Coordinates of C-alpha atoms in Angstrom, one line a residue:
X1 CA -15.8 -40.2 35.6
X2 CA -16.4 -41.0 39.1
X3 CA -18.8 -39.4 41.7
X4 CA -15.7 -37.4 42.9
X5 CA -15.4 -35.4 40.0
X6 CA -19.3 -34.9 39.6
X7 CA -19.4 -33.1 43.2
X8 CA -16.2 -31.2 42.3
X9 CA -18.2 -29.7 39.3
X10 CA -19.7 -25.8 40.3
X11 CA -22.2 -24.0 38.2
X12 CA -21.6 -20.1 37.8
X13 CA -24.3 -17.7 36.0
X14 CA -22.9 -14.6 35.2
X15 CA -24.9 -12.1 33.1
X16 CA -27.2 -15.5 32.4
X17 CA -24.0 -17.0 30.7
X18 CA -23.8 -20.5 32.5
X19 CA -20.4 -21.5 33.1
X20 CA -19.5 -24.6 34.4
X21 CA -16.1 -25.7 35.7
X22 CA -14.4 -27.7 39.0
X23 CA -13.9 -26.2 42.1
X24 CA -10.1 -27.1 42.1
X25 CA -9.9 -24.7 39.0
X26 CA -11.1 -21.9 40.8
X27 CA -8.8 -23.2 43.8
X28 CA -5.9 -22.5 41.5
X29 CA -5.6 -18.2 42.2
X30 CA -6.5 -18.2 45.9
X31 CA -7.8 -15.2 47.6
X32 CA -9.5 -14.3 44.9
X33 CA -13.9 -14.0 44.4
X34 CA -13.7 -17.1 42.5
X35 CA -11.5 -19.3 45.1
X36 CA -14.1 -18.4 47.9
X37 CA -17.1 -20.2 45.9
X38 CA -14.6 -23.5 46.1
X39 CA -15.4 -23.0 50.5
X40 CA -17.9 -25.5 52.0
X41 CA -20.2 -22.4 53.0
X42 CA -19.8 -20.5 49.6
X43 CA -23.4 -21.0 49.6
X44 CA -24.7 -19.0 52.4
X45 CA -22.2 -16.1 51.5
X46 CA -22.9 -15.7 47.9
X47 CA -26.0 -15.8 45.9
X48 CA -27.0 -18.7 45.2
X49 CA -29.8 -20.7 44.0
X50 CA -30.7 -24.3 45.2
X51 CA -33.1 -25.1 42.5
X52 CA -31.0 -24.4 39.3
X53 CA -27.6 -25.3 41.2
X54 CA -26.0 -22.5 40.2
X55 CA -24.1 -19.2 41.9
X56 CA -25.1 -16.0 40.1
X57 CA -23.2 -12.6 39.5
X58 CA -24.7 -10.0 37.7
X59 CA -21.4 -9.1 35.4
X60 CA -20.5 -8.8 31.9
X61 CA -20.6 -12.5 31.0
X62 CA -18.4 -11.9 27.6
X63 CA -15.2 -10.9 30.2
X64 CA -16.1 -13.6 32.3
X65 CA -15.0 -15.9 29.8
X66 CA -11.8 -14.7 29.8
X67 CA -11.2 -14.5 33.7
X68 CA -12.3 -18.1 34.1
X69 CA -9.7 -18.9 31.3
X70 CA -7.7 -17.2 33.2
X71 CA -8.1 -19.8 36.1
X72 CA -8.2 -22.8 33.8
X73 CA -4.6 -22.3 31.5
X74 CA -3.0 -19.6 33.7
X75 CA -2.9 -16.8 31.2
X76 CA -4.6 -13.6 31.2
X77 CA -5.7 -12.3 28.0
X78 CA -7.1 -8.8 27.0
X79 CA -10.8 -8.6 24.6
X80 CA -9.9 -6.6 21.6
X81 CA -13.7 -5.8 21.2
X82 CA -13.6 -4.2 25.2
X83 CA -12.8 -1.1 26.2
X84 CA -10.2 -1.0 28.3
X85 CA -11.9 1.0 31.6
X86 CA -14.5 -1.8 31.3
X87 CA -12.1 -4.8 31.6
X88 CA -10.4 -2.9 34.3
X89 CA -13.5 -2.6 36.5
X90 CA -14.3 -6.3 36.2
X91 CA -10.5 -7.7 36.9
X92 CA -10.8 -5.5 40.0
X93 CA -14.2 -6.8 40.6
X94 CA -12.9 -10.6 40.8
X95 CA -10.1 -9.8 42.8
X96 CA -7.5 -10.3 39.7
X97 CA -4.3 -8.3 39.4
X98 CA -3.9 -6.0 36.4
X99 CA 0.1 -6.9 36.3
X100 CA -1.0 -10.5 35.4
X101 CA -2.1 -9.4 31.8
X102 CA -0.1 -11.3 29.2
X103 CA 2.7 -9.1 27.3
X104 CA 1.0 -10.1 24.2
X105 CA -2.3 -8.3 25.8
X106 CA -0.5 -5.5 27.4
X107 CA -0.5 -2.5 25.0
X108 CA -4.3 -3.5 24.7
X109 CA -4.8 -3.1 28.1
X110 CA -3.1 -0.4 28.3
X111 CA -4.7 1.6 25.5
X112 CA -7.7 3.1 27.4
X113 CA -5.3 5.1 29.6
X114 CA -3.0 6.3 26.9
X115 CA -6.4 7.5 25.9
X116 CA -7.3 9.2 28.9
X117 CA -4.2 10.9 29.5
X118 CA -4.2 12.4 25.8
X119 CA -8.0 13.6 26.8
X120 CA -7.0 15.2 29.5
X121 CA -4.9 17.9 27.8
X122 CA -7.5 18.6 25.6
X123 CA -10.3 20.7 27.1
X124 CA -13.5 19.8 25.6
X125 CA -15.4 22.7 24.4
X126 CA -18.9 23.9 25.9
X127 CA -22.0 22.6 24.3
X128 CA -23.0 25.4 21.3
X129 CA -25.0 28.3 22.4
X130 CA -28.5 28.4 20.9
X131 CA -31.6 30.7 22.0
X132 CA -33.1 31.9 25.1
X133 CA -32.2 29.1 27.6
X134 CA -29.9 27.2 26.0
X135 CA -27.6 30.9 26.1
X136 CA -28.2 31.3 29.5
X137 CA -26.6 27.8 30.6
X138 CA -24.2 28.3 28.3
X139 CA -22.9 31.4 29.8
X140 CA -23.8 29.4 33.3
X141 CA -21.5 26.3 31.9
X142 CA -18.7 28.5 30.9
X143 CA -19.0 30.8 34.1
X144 CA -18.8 27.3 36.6
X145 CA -16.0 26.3 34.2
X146 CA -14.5 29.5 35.2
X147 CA -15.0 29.3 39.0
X148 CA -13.7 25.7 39.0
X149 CA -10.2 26.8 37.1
X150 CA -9.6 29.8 39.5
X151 CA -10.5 27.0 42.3
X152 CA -13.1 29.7 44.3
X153 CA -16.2 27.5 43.3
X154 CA -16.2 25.8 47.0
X155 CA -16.2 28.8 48.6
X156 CA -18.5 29.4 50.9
X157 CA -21.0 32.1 49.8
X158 CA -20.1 34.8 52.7
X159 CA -16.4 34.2 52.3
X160 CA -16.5 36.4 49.1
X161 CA -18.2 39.4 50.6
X162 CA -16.5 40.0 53.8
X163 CA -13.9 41.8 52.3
X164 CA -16.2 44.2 50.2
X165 CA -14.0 44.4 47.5
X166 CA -13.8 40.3 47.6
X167 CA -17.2 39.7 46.1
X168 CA -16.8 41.9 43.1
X169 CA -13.4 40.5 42.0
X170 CA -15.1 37.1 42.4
X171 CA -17.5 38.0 40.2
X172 CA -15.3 39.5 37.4
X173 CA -12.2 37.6 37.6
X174 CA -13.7 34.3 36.1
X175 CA -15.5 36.2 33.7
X176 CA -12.5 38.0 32.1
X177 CA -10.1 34.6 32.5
X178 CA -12.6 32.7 30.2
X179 CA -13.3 35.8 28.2
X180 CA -9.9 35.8 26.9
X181 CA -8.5 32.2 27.9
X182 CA -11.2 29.9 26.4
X183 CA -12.9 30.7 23.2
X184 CA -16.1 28.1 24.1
X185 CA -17.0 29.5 27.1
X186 CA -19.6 32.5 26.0
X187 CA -20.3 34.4 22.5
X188 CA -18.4 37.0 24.0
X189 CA -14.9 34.9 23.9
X190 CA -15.3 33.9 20.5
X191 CA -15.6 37.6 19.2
X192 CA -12.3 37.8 21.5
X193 CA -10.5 35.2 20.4
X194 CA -11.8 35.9 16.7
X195 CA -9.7 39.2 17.3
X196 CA -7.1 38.1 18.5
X197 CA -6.4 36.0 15.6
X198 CA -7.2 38.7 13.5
X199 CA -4.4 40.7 15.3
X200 CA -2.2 37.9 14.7
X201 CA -2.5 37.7 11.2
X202 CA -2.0 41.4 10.7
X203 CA 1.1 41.7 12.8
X204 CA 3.1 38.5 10.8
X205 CA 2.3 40.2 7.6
X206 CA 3.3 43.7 8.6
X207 CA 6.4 42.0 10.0
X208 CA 6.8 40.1 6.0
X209 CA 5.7 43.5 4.2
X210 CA 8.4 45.9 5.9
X211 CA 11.1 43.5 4.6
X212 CA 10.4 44.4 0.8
X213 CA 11.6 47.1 -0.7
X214 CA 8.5 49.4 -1.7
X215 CA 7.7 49.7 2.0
X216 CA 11.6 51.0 2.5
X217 CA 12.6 54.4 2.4
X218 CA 16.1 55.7 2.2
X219 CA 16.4 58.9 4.5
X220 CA 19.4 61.2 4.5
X221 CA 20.7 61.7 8.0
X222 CA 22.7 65.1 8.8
X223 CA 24.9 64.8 11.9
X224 CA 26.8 67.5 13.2
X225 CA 30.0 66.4 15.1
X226 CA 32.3 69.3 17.0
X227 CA 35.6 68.3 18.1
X228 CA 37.3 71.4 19.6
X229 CA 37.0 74.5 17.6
X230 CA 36.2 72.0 14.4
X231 CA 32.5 71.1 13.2
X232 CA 31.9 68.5 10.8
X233 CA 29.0 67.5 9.2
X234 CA 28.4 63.9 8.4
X235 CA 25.9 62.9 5.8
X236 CA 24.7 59.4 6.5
X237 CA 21.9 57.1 4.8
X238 CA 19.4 55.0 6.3
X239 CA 16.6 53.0 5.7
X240 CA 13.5 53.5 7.5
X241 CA 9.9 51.4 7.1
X242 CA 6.9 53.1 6.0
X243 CA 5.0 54.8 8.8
X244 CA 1.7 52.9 8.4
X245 CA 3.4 49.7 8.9
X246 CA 4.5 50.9 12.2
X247 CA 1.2 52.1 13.0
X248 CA -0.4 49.0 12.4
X249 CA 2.2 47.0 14.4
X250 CA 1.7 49.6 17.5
X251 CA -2.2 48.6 17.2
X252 CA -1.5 45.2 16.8
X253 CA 1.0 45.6 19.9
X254 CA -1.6 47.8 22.1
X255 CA -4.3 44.5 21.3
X256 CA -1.2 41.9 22.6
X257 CA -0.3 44.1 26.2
X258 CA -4.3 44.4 26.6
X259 CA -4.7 41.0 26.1
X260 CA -1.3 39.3 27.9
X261 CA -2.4 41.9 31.3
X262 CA -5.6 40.6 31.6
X263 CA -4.3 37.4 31.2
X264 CA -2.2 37.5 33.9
X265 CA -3.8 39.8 36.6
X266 CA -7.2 37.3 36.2
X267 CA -4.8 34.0 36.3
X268 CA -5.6 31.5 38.7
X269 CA -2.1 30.8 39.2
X270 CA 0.6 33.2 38.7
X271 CA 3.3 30.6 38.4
X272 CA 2.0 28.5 36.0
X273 CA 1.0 31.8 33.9
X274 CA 4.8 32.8 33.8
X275 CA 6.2 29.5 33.2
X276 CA 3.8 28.4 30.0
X277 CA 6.1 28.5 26.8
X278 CA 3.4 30.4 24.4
X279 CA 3.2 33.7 27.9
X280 CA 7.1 33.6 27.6
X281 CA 6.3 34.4 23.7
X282 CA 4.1 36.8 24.0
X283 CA 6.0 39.0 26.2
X284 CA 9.2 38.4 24.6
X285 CA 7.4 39.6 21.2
X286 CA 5.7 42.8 23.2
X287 CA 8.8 43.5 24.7
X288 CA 11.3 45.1 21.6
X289 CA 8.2 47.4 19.8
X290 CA 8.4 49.4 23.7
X291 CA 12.1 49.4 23.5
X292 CA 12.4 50.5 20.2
X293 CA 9.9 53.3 21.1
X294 CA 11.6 54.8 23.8
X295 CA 15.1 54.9 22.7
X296 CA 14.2 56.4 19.2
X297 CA 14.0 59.5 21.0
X298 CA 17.6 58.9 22.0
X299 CA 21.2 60.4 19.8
X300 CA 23.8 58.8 22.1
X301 CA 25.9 56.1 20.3
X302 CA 25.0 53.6 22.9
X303 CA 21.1 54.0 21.9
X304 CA 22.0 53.7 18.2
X305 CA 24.0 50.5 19.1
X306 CA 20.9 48.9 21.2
X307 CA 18.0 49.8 18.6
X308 CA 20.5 48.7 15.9
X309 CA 20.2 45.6 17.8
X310 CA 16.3 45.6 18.5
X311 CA 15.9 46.0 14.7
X312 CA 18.0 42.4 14.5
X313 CA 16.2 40.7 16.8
X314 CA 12.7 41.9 15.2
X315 CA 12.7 38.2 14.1
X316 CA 11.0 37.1 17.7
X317 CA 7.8 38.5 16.0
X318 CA 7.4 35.6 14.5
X319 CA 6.9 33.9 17.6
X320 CA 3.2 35.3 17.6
X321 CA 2.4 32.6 15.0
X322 CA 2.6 29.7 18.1
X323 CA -0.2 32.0 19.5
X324 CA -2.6 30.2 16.7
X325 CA -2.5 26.9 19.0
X326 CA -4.6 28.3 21.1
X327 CA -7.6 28.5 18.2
X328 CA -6.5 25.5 16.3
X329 CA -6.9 22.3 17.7
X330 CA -4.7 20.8 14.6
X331 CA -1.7 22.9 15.7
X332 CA -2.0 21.6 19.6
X333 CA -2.2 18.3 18.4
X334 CA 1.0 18.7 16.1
X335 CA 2.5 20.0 19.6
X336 CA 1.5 17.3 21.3
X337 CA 3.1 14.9 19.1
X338 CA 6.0 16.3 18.8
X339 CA 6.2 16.3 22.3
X340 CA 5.3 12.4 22.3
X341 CA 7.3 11.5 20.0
X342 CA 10.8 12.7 21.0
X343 CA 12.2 9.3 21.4
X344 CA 11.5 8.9 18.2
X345 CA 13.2 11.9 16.9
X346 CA 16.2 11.0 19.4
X347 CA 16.4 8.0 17.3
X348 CA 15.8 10.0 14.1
X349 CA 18.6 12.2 15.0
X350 CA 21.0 9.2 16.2
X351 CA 20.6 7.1 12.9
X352 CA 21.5 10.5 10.6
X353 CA 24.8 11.3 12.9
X354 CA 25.6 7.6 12.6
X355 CA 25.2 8.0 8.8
X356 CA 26.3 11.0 8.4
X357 CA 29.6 10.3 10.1
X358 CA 30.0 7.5 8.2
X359 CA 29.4 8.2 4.7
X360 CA 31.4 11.1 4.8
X361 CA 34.7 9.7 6.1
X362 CA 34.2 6.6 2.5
X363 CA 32.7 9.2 0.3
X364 CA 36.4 11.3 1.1
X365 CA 38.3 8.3 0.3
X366 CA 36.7 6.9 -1.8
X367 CA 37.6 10.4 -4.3
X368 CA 40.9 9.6 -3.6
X369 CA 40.8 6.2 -6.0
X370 CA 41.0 8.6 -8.8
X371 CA 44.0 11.6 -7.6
X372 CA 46.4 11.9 -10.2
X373 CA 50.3 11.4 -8.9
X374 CA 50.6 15.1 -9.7
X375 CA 48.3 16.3 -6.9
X376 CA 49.9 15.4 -3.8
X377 CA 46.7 15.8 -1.8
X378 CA 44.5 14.0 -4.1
X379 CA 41.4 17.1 -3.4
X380 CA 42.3 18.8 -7.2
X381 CA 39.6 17.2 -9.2
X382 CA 36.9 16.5 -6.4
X383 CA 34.8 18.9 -4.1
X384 CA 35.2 17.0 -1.2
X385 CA 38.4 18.8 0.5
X386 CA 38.1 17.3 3.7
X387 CA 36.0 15.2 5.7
X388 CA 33.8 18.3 7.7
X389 CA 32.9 19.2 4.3
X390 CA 31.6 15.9 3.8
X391 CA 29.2 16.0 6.4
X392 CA 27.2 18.6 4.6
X393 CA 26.7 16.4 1.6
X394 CA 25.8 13.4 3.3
X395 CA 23.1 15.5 5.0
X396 CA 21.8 16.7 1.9
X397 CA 22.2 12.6 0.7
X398 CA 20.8 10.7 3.3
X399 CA 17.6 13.4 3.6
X400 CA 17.2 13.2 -0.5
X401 CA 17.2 16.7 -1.3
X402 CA 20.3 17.1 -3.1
X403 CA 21.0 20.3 -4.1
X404 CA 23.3 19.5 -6.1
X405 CA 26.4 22.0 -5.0
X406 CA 29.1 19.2 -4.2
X407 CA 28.7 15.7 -5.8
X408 CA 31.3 12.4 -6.9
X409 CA 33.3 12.4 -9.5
X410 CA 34.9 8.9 -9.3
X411 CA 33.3 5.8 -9.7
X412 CA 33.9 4.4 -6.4
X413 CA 32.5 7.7 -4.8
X414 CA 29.1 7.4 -7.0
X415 CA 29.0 3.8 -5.0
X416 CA 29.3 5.6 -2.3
X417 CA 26.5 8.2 -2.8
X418 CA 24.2 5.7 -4.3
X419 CA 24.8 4.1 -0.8
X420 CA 24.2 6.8 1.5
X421 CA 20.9 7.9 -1.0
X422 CA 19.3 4.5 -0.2
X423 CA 20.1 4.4 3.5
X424 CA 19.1 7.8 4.4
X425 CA 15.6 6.9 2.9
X426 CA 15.5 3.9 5.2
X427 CA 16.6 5.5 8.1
X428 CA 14.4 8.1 8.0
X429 CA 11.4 5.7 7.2
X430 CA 11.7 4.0 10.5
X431 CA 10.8 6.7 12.8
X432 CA 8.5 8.5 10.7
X433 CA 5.4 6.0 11.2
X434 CA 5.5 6.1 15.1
X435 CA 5.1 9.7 15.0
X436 CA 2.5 9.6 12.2
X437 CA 1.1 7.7 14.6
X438 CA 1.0 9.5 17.5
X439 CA -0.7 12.5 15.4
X440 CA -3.8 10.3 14.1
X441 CA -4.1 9.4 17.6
X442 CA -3.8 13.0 19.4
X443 CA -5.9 14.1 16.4
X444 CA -9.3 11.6 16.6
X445 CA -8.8 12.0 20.4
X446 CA -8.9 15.8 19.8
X447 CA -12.0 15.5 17.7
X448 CA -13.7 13.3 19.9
X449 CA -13.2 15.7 22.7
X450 CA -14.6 18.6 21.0
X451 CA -17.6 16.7 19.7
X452 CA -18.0 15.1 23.3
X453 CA -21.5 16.0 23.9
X454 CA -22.0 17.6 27.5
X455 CA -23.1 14.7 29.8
X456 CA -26.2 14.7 31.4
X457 CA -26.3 13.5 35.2
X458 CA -24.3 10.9 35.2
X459 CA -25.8 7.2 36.3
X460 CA -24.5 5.4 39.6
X461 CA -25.8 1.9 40.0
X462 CA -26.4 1.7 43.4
X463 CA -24.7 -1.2 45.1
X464 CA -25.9 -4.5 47.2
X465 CA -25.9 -4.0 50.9
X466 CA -23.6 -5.1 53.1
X467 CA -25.4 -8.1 54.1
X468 CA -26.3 -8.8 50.7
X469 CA -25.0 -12.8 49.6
X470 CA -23.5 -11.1 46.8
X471 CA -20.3 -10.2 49.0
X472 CA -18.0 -12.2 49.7
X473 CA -17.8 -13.8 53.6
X474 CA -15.4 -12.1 56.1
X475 CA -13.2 -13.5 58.9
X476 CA -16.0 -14.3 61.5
X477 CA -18.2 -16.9 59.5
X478 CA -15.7 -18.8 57.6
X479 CA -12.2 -19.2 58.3
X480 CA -10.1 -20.0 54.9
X481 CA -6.9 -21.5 53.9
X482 CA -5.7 -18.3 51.5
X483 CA -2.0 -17.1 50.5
X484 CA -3.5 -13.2 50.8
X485 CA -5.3 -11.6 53.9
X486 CA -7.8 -13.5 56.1
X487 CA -9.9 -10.7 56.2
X488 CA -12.4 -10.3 52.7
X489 CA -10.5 -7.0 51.0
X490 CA -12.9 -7.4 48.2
X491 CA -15.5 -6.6 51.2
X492 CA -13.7 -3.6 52.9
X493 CA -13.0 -2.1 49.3
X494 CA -16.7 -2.1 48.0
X495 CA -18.1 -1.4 51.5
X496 CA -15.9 1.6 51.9
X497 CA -17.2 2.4 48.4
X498 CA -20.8 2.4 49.3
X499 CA -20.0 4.6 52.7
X500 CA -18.5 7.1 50.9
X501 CA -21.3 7.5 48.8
X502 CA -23.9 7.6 51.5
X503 CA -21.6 10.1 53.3
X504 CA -20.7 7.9 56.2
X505 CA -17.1 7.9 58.7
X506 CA -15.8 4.4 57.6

């Protein structure tokens, strides 16, 4: 230990953590906060204290530890016990790129905005409505929320009212959006969207109760039919539903065209109204109950042949279920996954073709082992005629339902079915705990969300002046010997910061 190695030694406080290392260390990432302390003027640029010996930062100490690691071996690990937005700040802090995280570390790192993003599509509810006050600002909350969605909250205040009309549809047209759009913005809303679901549930089970047969009538139809100087009469039978359940549905359907026009005329955007999937469902179920209406009235053959086919395609009422998502946080979040997790169900659907390919090309010759000579194709004793028909089995196989309708007969082709049993329920096990997954995820996220109590004004720690000796020297005072830019961009980036908030021009 020689005096050279003594005066390479530097003191660093951070957070009152002392940390003590060489200079050459932090000489290793140039460019960098640390690499600027290792400069004969460090001193005068950075805060400093002469009696203690030491440089000072006010930062988290416990993610200090890991950058100076960083310096020391080279690798950059990720805290576990960290959240991620916090880690972020300081790396950017000591002038360390994020891309230098070890792989090991990177999913860590990379959890917090994974986290973010999934927040982000769930809109967090406003704070519960209580008495007096606390009704008023919740009915001022949901109003700004409002504004702020139909994007006329930086308007200026006599922009609305010199068109007359203008200021009265700025007032309503929030209103109504997040009257029937979100069910947390006012009282109001939630008697709304407690109707709507009501509606909902009505319609699906007048659309299940006119398929059984007490609600069906069987009506005699007379048709007269001249051709030339002969008249026949045709006597024909049909079934028609009872005549409440229609009345219902045309209730239910009246509540839906209400609902879907205000929707659309108080919109913020137009386009994005018409492209969501659940608006394409709601018109598409509004849409047949008007069609069937109006050609009822109708006795030409070609307005039989189109309500014969509106009466088919009565299934689209179903539809009005995926309306539910927008009152159940569950059924977004199984939407979400789904929608997460179609790589996985890619996979899914790769391993059962592979499978299902396969198994049913052995488990067809394999029931050929035991043909007699008599049967020249060997498919008299066994169900499995072909190979296409064998592709239904192994489906039924590999997903271990088995219904029992086609099954081996030979010994060889209950080795094959044993076979395909076993790997269906390990093919199908490999995918299923990513998207499991990806639900608990969407699901806590979704719950945080909606239990995210509405912040209060939010805390900005003002920063260090520019000539504070917290920042790091520029150009003019020190000249350096750095791989990056001569100029300090840890400088220009935090004193850009600090103009922008005072409302400077940079």
């Amino acid at each position: 230990m020689g005096k050279g190695e003594d005066s390479d030694k530097i003191t660093i406080n951070v957070g009152g953590t002392r940390h003590e290392t060489y200079k050459s260390t932090l000489r290793t990432l140039p460019g960098t906060r640390l690499a600027w302390l290792a400069d004969p003027d460090a001193q005068s640029n950075f805060d400093f204290d002469g009696k203690s010996n030491e440089f000072f930062f006010d930062r988290h100490p416990g993610i200090f530890s890991y950058v100076l690691n960083y310096y020391r071996t080279g690798k950059l690990h990720c805290p576990a016990d960290i959240c991620g937005p916090l880690f972020e700040e300081e790396l950017t802090y000591w002038g360390i790129d994020e891309t230098d995280v070890e792989p090991c570390c990177w999913m860590t790192y990379r959890q917090h905005r994974d986290a973010e993003e999934a927040l982000d599509i769930f809109e967090s509810p406003e704070a519960g409505g209580g008495a007096g006050g606390e009704e008023a600002e919740e009915e001022g909350a949901g109003r700004e929320t409002a504004l702020q969605r139909l994007g006329m909250d930086e308007r200026p205040p006599g922009a609305a009212g010199a068109a007359g009309a203008g200021g009265c549809c700025r007032n309503w047209q929030p209103k109504m959006w997040a009257l029937f759009e979100d069910p947390y913005s006012s009282k109001a809303a939630r008697v709304v969207a407690f109707a709507s679901l009501f509606f909902i549930l009505v319609s699906i089970t007048t659309f299940c109760l006119e398929t059984h047969e007490a609600f069906n009538i069987d009506v005699n139809v007379t048709e007269t039919l001249v051709v030339g100087n002969t008249t026949t009469i045709l006597l024909t039978h049909k079934v028609e539903t009872e005549p409440i359940l229609t009345y219902i549905e045309g209730v239910c359907v009246l509540w839906f065209t209400l609902e879907f026009l205000v929707r659309i005329i108080c919109c913020p955007d137009k386009l994005l109204f018409i492209k969501n999937l659940l608006n394409i469902i709601d018109f598409v179920a509004i849409l047949p109950f008007y069609l069937e209406v109006g050609l009822s009235g109708l006795s030409s053959k070609a307005a039989r042949d189109v309500l014969g086919f509106l009466r088919v395609v009565r299934f689209v009422r179903i539809l009005r279920i995926f309306k539910l998502t927008r009152h159940f946080v569950g059924l977004r979040v199984l939407g979400h996954t789904l929608r997460a997790s179609t790589n996985e169900f890619l996979l899914l659907i790769i391993f059962l073709a592979l499978g299902v390919l396969i198994f049913a090309t052995m488990i067809y010759y394999a029931e050929r082992i035991g043909a007699k000579t008599s049967d020249p194709r060997g498919s008299d004793h066994t169900h499995f005629k072909n190979i296409p028909i064998g592709f239904w089995w192994a489906v039924v196989t590999m997903t271990t339902l088995g219904y029992g309708d086609m099954y081996p007969k030979t010994w060889s082709g209950m080795v094959v079915g044993a076979l395909c049993a076993l790997a269906g329920v390990l093919t199908i096990a490999m995918p299923v705990p990513v998207i499991v997954n990806n639900f608990g995820m969407y699901y806590s996220l979704a719950m945080a969300k909606q239990k995210l109590p509405k912040k209060k004004k939010k805390h900005i720690p003002r920063p260090a002046p520019l000539d504070s000796p917290t920042y790091c020297k520029s150009e003019e005072n020190s000249p350096r010997n750095s791989t990056q830019s001569d100029t300090c961009p840890l400088a220009v980036e935090e004193g850009a910061a600090e103009r922008k908030r005072a409302g400077e021009t940079p």
